XYZ file of C-alpha atoms in Angstrom:
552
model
C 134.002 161.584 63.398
C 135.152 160.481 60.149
C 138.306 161.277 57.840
C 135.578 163.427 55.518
C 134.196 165.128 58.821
C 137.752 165.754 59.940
C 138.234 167.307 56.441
C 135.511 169.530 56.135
C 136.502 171.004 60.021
C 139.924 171.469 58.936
C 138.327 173.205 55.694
C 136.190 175.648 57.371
C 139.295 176.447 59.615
C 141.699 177.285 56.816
C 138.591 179.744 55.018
C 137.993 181.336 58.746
C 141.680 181.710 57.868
C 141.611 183.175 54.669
C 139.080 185.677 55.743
C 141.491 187.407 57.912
C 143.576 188.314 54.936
C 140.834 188.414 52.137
C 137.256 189.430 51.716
C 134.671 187.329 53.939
C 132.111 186.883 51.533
C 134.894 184.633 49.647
C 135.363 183.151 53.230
C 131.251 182.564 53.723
C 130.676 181.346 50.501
C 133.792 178.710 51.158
C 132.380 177.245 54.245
C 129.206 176.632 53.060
C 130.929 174.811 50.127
C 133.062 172.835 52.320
C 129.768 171.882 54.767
C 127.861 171.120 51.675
C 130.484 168.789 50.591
C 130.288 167.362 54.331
C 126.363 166.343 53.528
C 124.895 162.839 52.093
C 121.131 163.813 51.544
C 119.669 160.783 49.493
C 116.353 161.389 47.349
C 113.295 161.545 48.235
C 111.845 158.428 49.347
C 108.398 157.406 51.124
C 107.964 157.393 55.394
C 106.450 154.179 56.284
C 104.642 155.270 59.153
C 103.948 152.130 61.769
C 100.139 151.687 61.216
C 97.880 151.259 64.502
C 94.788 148.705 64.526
C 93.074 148.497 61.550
C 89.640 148.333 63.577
C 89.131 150.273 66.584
C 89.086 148.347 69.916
C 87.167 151.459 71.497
C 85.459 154.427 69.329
C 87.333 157.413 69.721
C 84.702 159.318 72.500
C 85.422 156.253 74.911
C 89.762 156.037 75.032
C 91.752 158.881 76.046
C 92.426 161.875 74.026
C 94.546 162.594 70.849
C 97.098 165.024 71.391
C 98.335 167.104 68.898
C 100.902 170.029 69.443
C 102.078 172.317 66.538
C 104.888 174.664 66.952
C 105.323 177.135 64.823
C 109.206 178.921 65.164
C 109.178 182.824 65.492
C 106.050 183.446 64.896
C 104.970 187.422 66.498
C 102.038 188.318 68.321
C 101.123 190.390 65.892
C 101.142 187.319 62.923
C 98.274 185.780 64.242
C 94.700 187.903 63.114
C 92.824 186.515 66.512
C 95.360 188.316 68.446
C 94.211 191.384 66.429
C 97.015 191.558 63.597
C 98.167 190.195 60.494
C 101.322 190.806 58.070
C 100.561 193.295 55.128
C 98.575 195.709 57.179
C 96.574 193.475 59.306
C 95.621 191.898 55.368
C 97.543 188.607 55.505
C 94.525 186.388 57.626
C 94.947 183.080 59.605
C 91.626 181.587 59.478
C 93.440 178.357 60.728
C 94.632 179.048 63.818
C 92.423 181.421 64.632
C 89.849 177.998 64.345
C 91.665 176.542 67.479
C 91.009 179.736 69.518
C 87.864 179.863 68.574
C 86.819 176.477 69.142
C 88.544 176.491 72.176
C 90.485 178.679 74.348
C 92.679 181.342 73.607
C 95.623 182.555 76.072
C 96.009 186.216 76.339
C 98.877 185.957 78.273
C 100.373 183.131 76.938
C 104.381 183.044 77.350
C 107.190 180.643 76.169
C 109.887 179.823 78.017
C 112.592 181.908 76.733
C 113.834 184.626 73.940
C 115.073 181.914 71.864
C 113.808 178.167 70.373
C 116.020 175.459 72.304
C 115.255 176.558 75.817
C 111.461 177.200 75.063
C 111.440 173.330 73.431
C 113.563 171.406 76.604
C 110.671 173.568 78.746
C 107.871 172.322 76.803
C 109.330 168.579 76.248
C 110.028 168.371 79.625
C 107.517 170.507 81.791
C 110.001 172.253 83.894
C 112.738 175.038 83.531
C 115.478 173.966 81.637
C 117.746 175.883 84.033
C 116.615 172.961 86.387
C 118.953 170.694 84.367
C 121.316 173.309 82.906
C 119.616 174.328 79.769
C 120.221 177.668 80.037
C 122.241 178.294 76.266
C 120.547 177.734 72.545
C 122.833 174.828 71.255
C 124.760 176.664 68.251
C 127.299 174.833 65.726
C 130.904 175.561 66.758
C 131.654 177.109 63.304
C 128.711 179.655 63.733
C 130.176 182.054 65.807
C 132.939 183.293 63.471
C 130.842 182.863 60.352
C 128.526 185.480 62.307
C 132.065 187.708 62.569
C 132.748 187.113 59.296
C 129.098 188.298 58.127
C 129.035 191.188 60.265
C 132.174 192.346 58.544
C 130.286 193.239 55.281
C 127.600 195.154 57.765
C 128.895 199.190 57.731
C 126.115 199.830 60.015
C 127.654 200.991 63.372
C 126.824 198.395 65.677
C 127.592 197.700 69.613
C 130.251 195.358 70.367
C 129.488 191.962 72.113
C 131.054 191.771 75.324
C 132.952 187.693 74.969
C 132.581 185.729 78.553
C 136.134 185.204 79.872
C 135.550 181.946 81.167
C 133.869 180.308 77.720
C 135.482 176.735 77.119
C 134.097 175.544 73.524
C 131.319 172.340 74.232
C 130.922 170.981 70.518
C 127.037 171.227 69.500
C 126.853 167.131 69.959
C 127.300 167.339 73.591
C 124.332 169.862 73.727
C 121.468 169.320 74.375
C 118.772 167.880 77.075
C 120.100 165.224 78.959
C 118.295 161.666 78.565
C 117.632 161.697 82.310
C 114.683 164.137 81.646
C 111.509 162.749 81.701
C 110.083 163.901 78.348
C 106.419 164.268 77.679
C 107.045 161.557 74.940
C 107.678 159.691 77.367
C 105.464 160.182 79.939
C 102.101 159.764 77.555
C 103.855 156.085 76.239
C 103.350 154.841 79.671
C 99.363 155.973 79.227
C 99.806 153.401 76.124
C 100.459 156.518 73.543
C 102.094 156.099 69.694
C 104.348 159.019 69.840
C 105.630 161.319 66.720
C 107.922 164.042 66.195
C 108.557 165.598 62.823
C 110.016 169.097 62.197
C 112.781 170.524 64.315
C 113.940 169.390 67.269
C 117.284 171.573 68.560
C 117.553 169.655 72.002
C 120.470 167.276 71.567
C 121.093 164.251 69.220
C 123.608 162.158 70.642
C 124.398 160.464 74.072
C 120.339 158.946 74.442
C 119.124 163.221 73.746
C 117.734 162.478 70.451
C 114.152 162.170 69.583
C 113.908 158.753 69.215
C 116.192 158.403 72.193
C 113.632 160.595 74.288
C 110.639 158.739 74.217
C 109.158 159.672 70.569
C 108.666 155.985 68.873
C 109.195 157.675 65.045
C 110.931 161.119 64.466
C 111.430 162.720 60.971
C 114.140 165.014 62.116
C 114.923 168.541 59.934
C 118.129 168.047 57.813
C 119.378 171.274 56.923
C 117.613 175.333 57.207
C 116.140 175.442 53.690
C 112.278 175.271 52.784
C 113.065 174.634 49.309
C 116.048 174.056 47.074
C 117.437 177.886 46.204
C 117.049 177.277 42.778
C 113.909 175.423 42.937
C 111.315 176.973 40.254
C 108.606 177.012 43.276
C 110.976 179.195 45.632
C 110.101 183.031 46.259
C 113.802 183.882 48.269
C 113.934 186.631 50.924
C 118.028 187.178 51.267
C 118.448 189.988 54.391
C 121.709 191.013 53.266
C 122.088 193.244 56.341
C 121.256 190.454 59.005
C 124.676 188.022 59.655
C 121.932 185.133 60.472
C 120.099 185.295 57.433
C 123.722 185.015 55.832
C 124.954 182.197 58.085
C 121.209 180.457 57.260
C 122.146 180.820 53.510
C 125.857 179.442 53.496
C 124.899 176.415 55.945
C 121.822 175.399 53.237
C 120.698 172.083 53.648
C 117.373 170.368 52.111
C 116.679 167.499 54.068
C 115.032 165.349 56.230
C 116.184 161.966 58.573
C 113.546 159.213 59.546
C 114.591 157.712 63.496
C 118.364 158.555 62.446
C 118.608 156.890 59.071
C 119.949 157.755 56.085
C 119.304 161.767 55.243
C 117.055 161.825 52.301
C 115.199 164.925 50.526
C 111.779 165.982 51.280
C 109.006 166.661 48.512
C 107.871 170.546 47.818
C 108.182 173.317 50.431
C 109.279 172.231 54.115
C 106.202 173.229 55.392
C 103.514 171.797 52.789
C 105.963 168.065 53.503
C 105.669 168.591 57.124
C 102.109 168.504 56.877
C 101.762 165.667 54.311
C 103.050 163.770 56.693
C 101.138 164.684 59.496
C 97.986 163.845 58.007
C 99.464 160.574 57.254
C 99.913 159.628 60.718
C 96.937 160.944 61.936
C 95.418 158.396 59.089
C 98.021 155.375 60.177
C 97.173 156.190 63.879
C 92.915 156.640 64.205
C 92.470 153.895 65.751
C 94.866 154.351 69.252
C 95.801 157.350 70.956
C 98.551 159.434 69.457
C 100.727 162.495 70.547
C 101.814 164.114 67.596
C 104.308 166.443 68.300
C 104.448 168.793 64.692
C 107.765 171.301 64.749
C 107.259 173.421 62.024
C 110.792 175.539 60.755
C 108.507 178.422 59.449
C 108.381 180.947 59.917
C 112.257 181.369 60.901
C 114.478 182.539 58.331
C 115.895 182.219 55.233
C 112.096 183.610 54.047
C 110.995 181.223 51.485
C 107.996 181.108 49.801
C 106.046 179.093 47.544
C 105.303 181.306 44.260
C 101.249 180.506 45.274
C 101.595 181.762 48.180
C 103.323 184.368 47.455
C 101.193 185.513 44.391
C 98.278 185.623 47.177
C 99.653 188.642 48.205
C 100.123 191.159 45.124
C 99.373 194.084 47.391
C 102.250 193.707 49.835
C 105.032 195.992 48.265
C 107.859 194.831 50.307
C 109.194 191.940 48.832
C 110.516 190.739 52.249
C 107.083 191.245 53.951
C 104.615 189.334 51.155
C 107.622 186.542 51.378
C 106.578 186.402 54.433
C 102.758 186.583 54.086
C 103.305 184.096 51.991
C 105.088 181.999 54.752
C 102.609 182.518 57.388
C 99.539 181.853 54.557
C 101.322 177.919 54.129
C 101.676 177.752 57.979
C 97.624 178.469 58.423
C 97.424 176.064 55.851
C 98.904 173.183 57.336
C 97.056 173.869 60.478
C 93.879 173.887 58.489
C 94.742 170.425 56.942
C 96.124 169.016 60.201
C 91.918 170.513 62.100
C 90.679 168.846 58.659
C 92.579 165.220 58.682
C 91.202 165.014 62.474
C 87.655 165.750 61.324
C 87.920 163.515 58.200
C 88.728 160.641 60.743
C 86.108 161.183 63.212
C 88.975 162.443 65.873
C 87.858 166.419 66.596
C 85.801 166.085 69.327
C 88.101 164.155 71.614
C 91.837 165.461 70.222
C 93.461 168.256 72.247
C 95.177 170.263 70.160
C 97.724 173.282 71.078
C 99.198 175.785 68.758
C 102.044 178.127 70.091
C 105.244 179.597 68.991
C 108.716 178.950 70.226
C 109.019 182.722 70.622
C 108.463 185.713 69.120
C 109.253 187.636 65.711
C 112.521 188.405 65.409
C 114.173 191.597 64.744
C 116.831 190.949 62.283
C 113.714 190.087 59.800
C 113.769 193.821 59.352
C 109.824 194.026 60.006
C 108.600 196.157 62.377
C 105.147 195.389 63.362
C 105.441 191.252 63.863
C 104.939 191.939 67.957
C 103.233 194.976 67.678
C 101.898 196.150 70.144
C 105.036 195.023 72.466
C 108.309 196.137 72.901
C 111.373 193.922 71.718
C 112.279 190.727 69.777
C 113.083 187.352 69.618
C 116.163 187.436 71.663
C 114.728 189.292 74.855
C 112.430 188.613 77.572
C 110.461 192.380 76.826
C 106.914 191.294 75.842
C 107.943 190.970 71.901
C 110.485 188.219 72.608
C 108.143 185.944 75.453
C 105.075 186.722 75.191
C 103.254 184.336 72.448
C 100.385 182.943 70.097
C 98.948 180.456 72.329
C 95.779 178.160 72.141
C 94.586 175.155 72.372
C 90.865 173.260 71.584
C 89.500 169.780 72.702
C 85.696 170.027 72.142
C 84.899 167.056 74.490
C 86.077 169.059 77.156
C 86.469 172.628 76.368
C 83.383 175.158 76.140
C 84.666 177.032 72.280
C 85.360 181.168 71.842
C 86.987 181.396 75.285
C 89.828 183.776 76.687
C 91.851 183.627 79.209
C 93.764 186.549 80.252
C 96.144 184.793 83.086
C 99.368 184.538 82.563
C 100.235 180.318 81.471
C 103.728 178.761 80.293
C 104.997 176.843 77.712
C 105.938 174.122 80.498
C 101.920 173.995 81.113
C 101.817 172.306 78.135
C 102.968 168.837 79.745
C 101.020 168.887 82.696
C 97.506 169.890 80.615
C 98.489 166.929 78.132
C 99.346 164.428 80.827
C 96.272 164.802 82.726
C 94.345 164.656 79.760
C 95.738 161.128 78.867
C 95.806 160.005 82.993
C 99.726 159.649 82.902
C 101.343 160.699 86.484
C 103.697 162.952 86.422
C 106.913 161.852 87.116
C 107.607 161.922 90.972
C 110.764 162.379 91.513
C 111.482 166.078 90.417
C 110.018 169.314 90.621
C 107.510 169.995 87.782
C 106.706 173.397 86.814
C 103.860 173.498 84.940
C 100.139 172.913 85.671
C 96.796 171.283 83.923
C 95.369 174.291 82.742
C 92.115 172.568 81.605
C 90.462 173.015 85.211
C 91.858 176.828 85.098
C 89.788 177.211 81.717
C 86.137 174.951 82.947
C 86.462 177.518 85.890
C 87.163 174.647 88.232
C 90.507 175.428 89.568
C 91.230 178.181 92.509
C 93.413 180.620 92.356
C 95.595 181.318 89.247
C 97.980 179.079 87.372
C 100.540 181.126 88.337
C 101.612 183.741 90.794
C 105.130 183.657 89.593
C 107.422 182.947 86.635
C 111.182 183.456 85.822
C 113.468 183.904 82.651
C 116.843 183.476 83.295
C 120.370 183.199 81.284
C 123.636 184.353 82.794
C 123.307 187.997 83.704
C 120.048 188.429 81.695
C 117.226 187.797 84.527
C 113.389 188.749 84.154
C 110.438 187.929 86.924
C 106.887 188.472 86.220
C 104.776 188.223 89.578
C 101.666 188.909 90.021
C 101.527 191.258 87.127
C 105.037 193.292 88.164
C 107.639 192.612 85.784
C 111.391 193.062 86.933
C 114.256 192.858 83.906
C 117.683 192.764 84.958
C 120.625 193.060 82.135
C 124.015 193.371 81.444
C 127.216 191.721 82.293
C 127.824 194.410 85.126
C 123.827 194.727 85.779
C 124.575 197.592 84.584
C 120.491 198.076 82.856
C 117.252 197.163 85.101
C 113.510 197.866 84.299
C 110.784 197.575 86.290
C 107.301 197.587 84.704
C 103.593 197.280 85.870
C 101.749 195.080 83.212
C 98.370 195.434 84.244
C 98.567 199.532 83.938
C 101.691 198.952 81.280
C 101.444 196.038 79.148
C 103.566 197.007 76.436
C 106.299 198.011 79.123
C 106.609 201.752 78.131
C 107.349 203.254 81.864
C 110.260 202.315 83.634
C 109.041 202.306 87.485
C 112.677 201.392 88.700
C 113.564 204.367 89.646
C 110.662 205.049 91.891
C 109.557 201.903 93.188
C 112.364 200.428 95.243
C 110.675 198.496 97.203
C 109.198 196.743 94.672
C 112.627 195.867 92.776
C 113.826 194.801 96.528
C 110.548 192.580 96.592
C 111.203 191.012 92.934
C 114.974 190.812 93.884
C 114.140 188.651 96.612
C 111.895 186.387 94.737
C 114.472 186.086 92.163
C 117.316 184.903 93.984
C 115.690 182.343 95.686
C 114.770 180.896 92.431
C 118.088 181.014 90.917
C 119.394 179.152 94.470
C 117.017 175.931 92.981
C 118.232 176.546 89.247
C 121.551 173.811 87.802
C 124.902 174.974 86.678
C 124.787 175.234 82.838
C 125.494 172.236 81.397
C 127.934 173.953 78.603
C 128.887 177.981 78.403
C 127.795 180.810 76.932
C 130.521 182.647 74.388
C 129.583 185.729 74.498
C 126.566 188.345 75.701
C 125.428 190.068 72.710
C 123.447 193.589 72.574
C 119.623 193.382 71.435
C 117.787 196.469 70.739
C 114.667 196.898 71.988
C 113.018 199.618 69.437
C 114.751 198.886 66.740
C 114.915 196.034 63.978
C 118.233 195.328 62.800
C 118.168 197.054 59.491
C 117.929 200.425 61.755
C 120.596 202.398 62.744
C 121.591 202.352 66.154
C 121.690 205.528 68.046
C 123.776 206.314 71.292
C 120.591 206.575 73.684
C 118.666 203.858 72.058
C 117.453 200.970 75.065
C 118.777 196.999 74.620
C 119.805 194.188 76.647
C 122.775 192.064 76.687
C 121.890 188.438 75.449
C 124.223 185.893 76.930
C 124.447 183.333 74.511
């Protein structure tokens, strides 16, 4: 680290200090300063994209497929109008993505791999648990935790306290991550002969060999910064949740920027989201003529809520200013989908390009919205339906029969296996792999079910979902447990713990023997922190109100 770095650490620690005696919005507003003085964001300046063949040496039906896998970061259940719902009412549409469900296959009971982004993207980068290699913790900045205190001291609402892990030793954000010894799906398609690019967020490490272009991903245009557009850009609609410490963290850290294979930071064009996309479409353009895995990480929807004034204008009926800023955040999502489905057709690459849309997780609750998971229970943040249980679909014409469903439960690690037996790249040998191909499960020529079992796990928050019996265990005494029957219960209203012990002991058992297979955490959690389950965050807590502990 250089003197500057050293100067803005020893910065932020002298406001953390100054909050103690003073007011902390002085103290917030400080640190952002001093980590805005920390950045060197350049202007904006062209990608140049390495070009495949000119001329194709096969046409696109006769090589192996395109793959193309956008992310989108918190979106709900309920934000997606296939899965019956929509912002505004059930008004605000997604034409888009509904387009890959219906031209291909929908999951009903799609799930990611945890409450919160970083676990659910070292799962789907490198098709296994992350608890197998100690990703059990979102990677946060050191300097996040007390800005969070310092937030929640302007918050009057009566909240519960967090309950801080005695044995936390402080692992700077650099050293977290996913270790370069796992095999990433990058890396297995480049083997297959794949050109492999990541753009959008990442959140899985970017030193010691973790970052993108360290992990098998040939280019990367890596996220600088959390906003979507300058604050004081003319274009921006802003969405401040004064009551949410996040938002206010979100705010003070700013940041408009983007980094191409770890070069010099530099400024994107327009909203995040609209950039994103132009440069998507200009590697799908650079790369027709080879096979390509384009790995698109959208930020949106996460907070700060920032809008483009179209976009929001589309939605005059939506009173709540938070809620049509972010309509108009889902409506540019759908529309980058729709121009990522178009720039395939455009170069003759539809039929044979598998694509996948999911979500890193689900809506979260300090958005102050209450219906993005309708109809489940809980938030981004817990493993209750609301927090796991996803938008998730995927098309490849060539292979897939269009307006499918399929109501078995699949993973966010299923996502390597279906892409690497699409391209013909093995697996790597030499570990256990979680997920499965789930194309066979959807052509009807697989047996059985892609899975019996599956587990969420961090510290003393533990969930298992087996054969449609859902066990939740919480609390750092294990003090709160649930036990819930999906198939009569999906939206996890009756708690059959109390009568069904021999189904907890059942669950118990399977659950154990899977943490016995499950790594050490590579770095600590600080602290578990109380989720409610009902309630969004700009709701007063009562005493008998349900949550979990989140140990993060």
């Amino acid at each position: 680290m250089g003197r500057r770095g050293i100067g803005v650490l020893l910065g932020v620690a002298l406001l953390i200090g100054v909050a103690l005696a003073y007011r902390a919005e002085i103290a917030i507003w400080g640190i952002g300063a001093m980590v805005e003085l920390g950045r060197d964001i350049g202007p904006n300046r062209e990608v140049a994209w390495q070009r495949g063949p000119e001329q194709p040496a096969q046409p696109p039906s006769e090589r192996p497929p395109n793959i193309v896998l956008i992310l989108a970061d918190d979106m709900g259940w309920n934000d997606v109008s296939t899965n019956g719902g929509g912002a505004g009412g059930g008004t605000v549409k997604t034409p888009h993505i509904d387009a890959i469900a219906q031209g291909g296959v929908n999951f009903t009971s799609g799930y990611s791999a945890n409450g919160t982004c970083a676990p659910s993207r070292a799962a789907i980068l490198s098709g296994r648990y992350g608890t197998r290699f100690g990703f059990e913790f979102t990677p946060t900045p050191s300097q996040m935790a007390p800005l969070l205190q310092l937030a929640r001291a302007g918050d009057d609402t009566p909240r519960r306290d967090s309950i801080p892990n005695p044995d936390f030793e402080l692992v700077e954000w650099e050293d977290m991550g996913m270790p370069a010894s796992e095999v990433t799906l990058a890396e297995t398609l480049k083997t297959a002969g794949y050109h492999t690019v990541h753009i959008g967020k990442w959140h899985v490490g970017e030193s010691n060999g973790m970052a993108a272009y360290d992990q098998g991903f040939d280019e990367s245009l890596l996220m600088e910064g959390v906003l979507f557009l300058p604050e004081d850009h003319p274009d921006a609609v802003n969405a401040k949740q004064g009551f949410d410490p996040i938002d206010r963290f979100l705010w003070t850290m700013g940041g408009y920027g983007v980094r191409y294979n770890g070069g010099q930071a530099f400024e994107p064009q327009g909203h995040v989201t609209d950039y994103y996309t132009d440069q998507a479409v200009q590697v799908i353009e650079a790369n027709r003529n080879r096979p390509f895995f384009l790995y698109l990480a959208h930020w949106a929807i996460h907070t700060p809520l920032q809008s483009t004034r179209a976009d929001y204008d589309a939605h005059p009926h939506i009173e709540s200013h938070t809620e049509r800023t972010y309509a108009g955040m889902i409506r540019g999502l759908d529309r980058s989908v729709g121009r990522v489905l178009d720039a395939l057709r455009a170069h003759g690459l539809e039929d044979n390009t598998l694509v996948i849309f999911t979500s890193d997780n689900g809506g979260a609750g300090y958005l102050g919205l209450p219906d993005v998971n309708r109809p489940f229970r809980g938030w981004k943040i817990t493993f209750f339906e609301g927090g796991i249980h996803v938008p998730f679909m995927m098309r490849w014409p060539a292979q897939i029969i269009p307006q499918q469903t399929f109501a078995e439960p699949v993973h966010h690690f299923d996502i390597y296996a279906t892409a690497a037996a699409a391209a013909g790249a093995p697996m790597p040998g030499d570990r256990v792999m979680d997920g499965v191909d789930l194309v066979p499960h959807v052509r009807g020529e697989a047996e059985g079910v892609p899975h019996e079992t599956l587990f969420w796990t961090q510290d003393n928050y533990r969930v298992v979902l087996h054969q449609g019996w859902k066990l939740q265990r919480s609390g750092p005494n294990d003090e709160f447990l649930w036990l819930f029957d999906l198939h009569a219960d999906p939206t996890e209203r009756n708690n059959l713990a109390p009568t069904r012990p021999d189904k907890v002991g059942e669950l118990d058992a399977l659950l154990a023997a899977h943490l016995a297979e499950q790594a050490p955490p590579r770095w600590p959690h600080r602290a578990s922190n109380p989720v409610s389950i009902d309630k969004h965050l700009n709701q007063p807590e009562s005493p008998d109100d349900e949550y979990i502990y989140y140990p993060n």
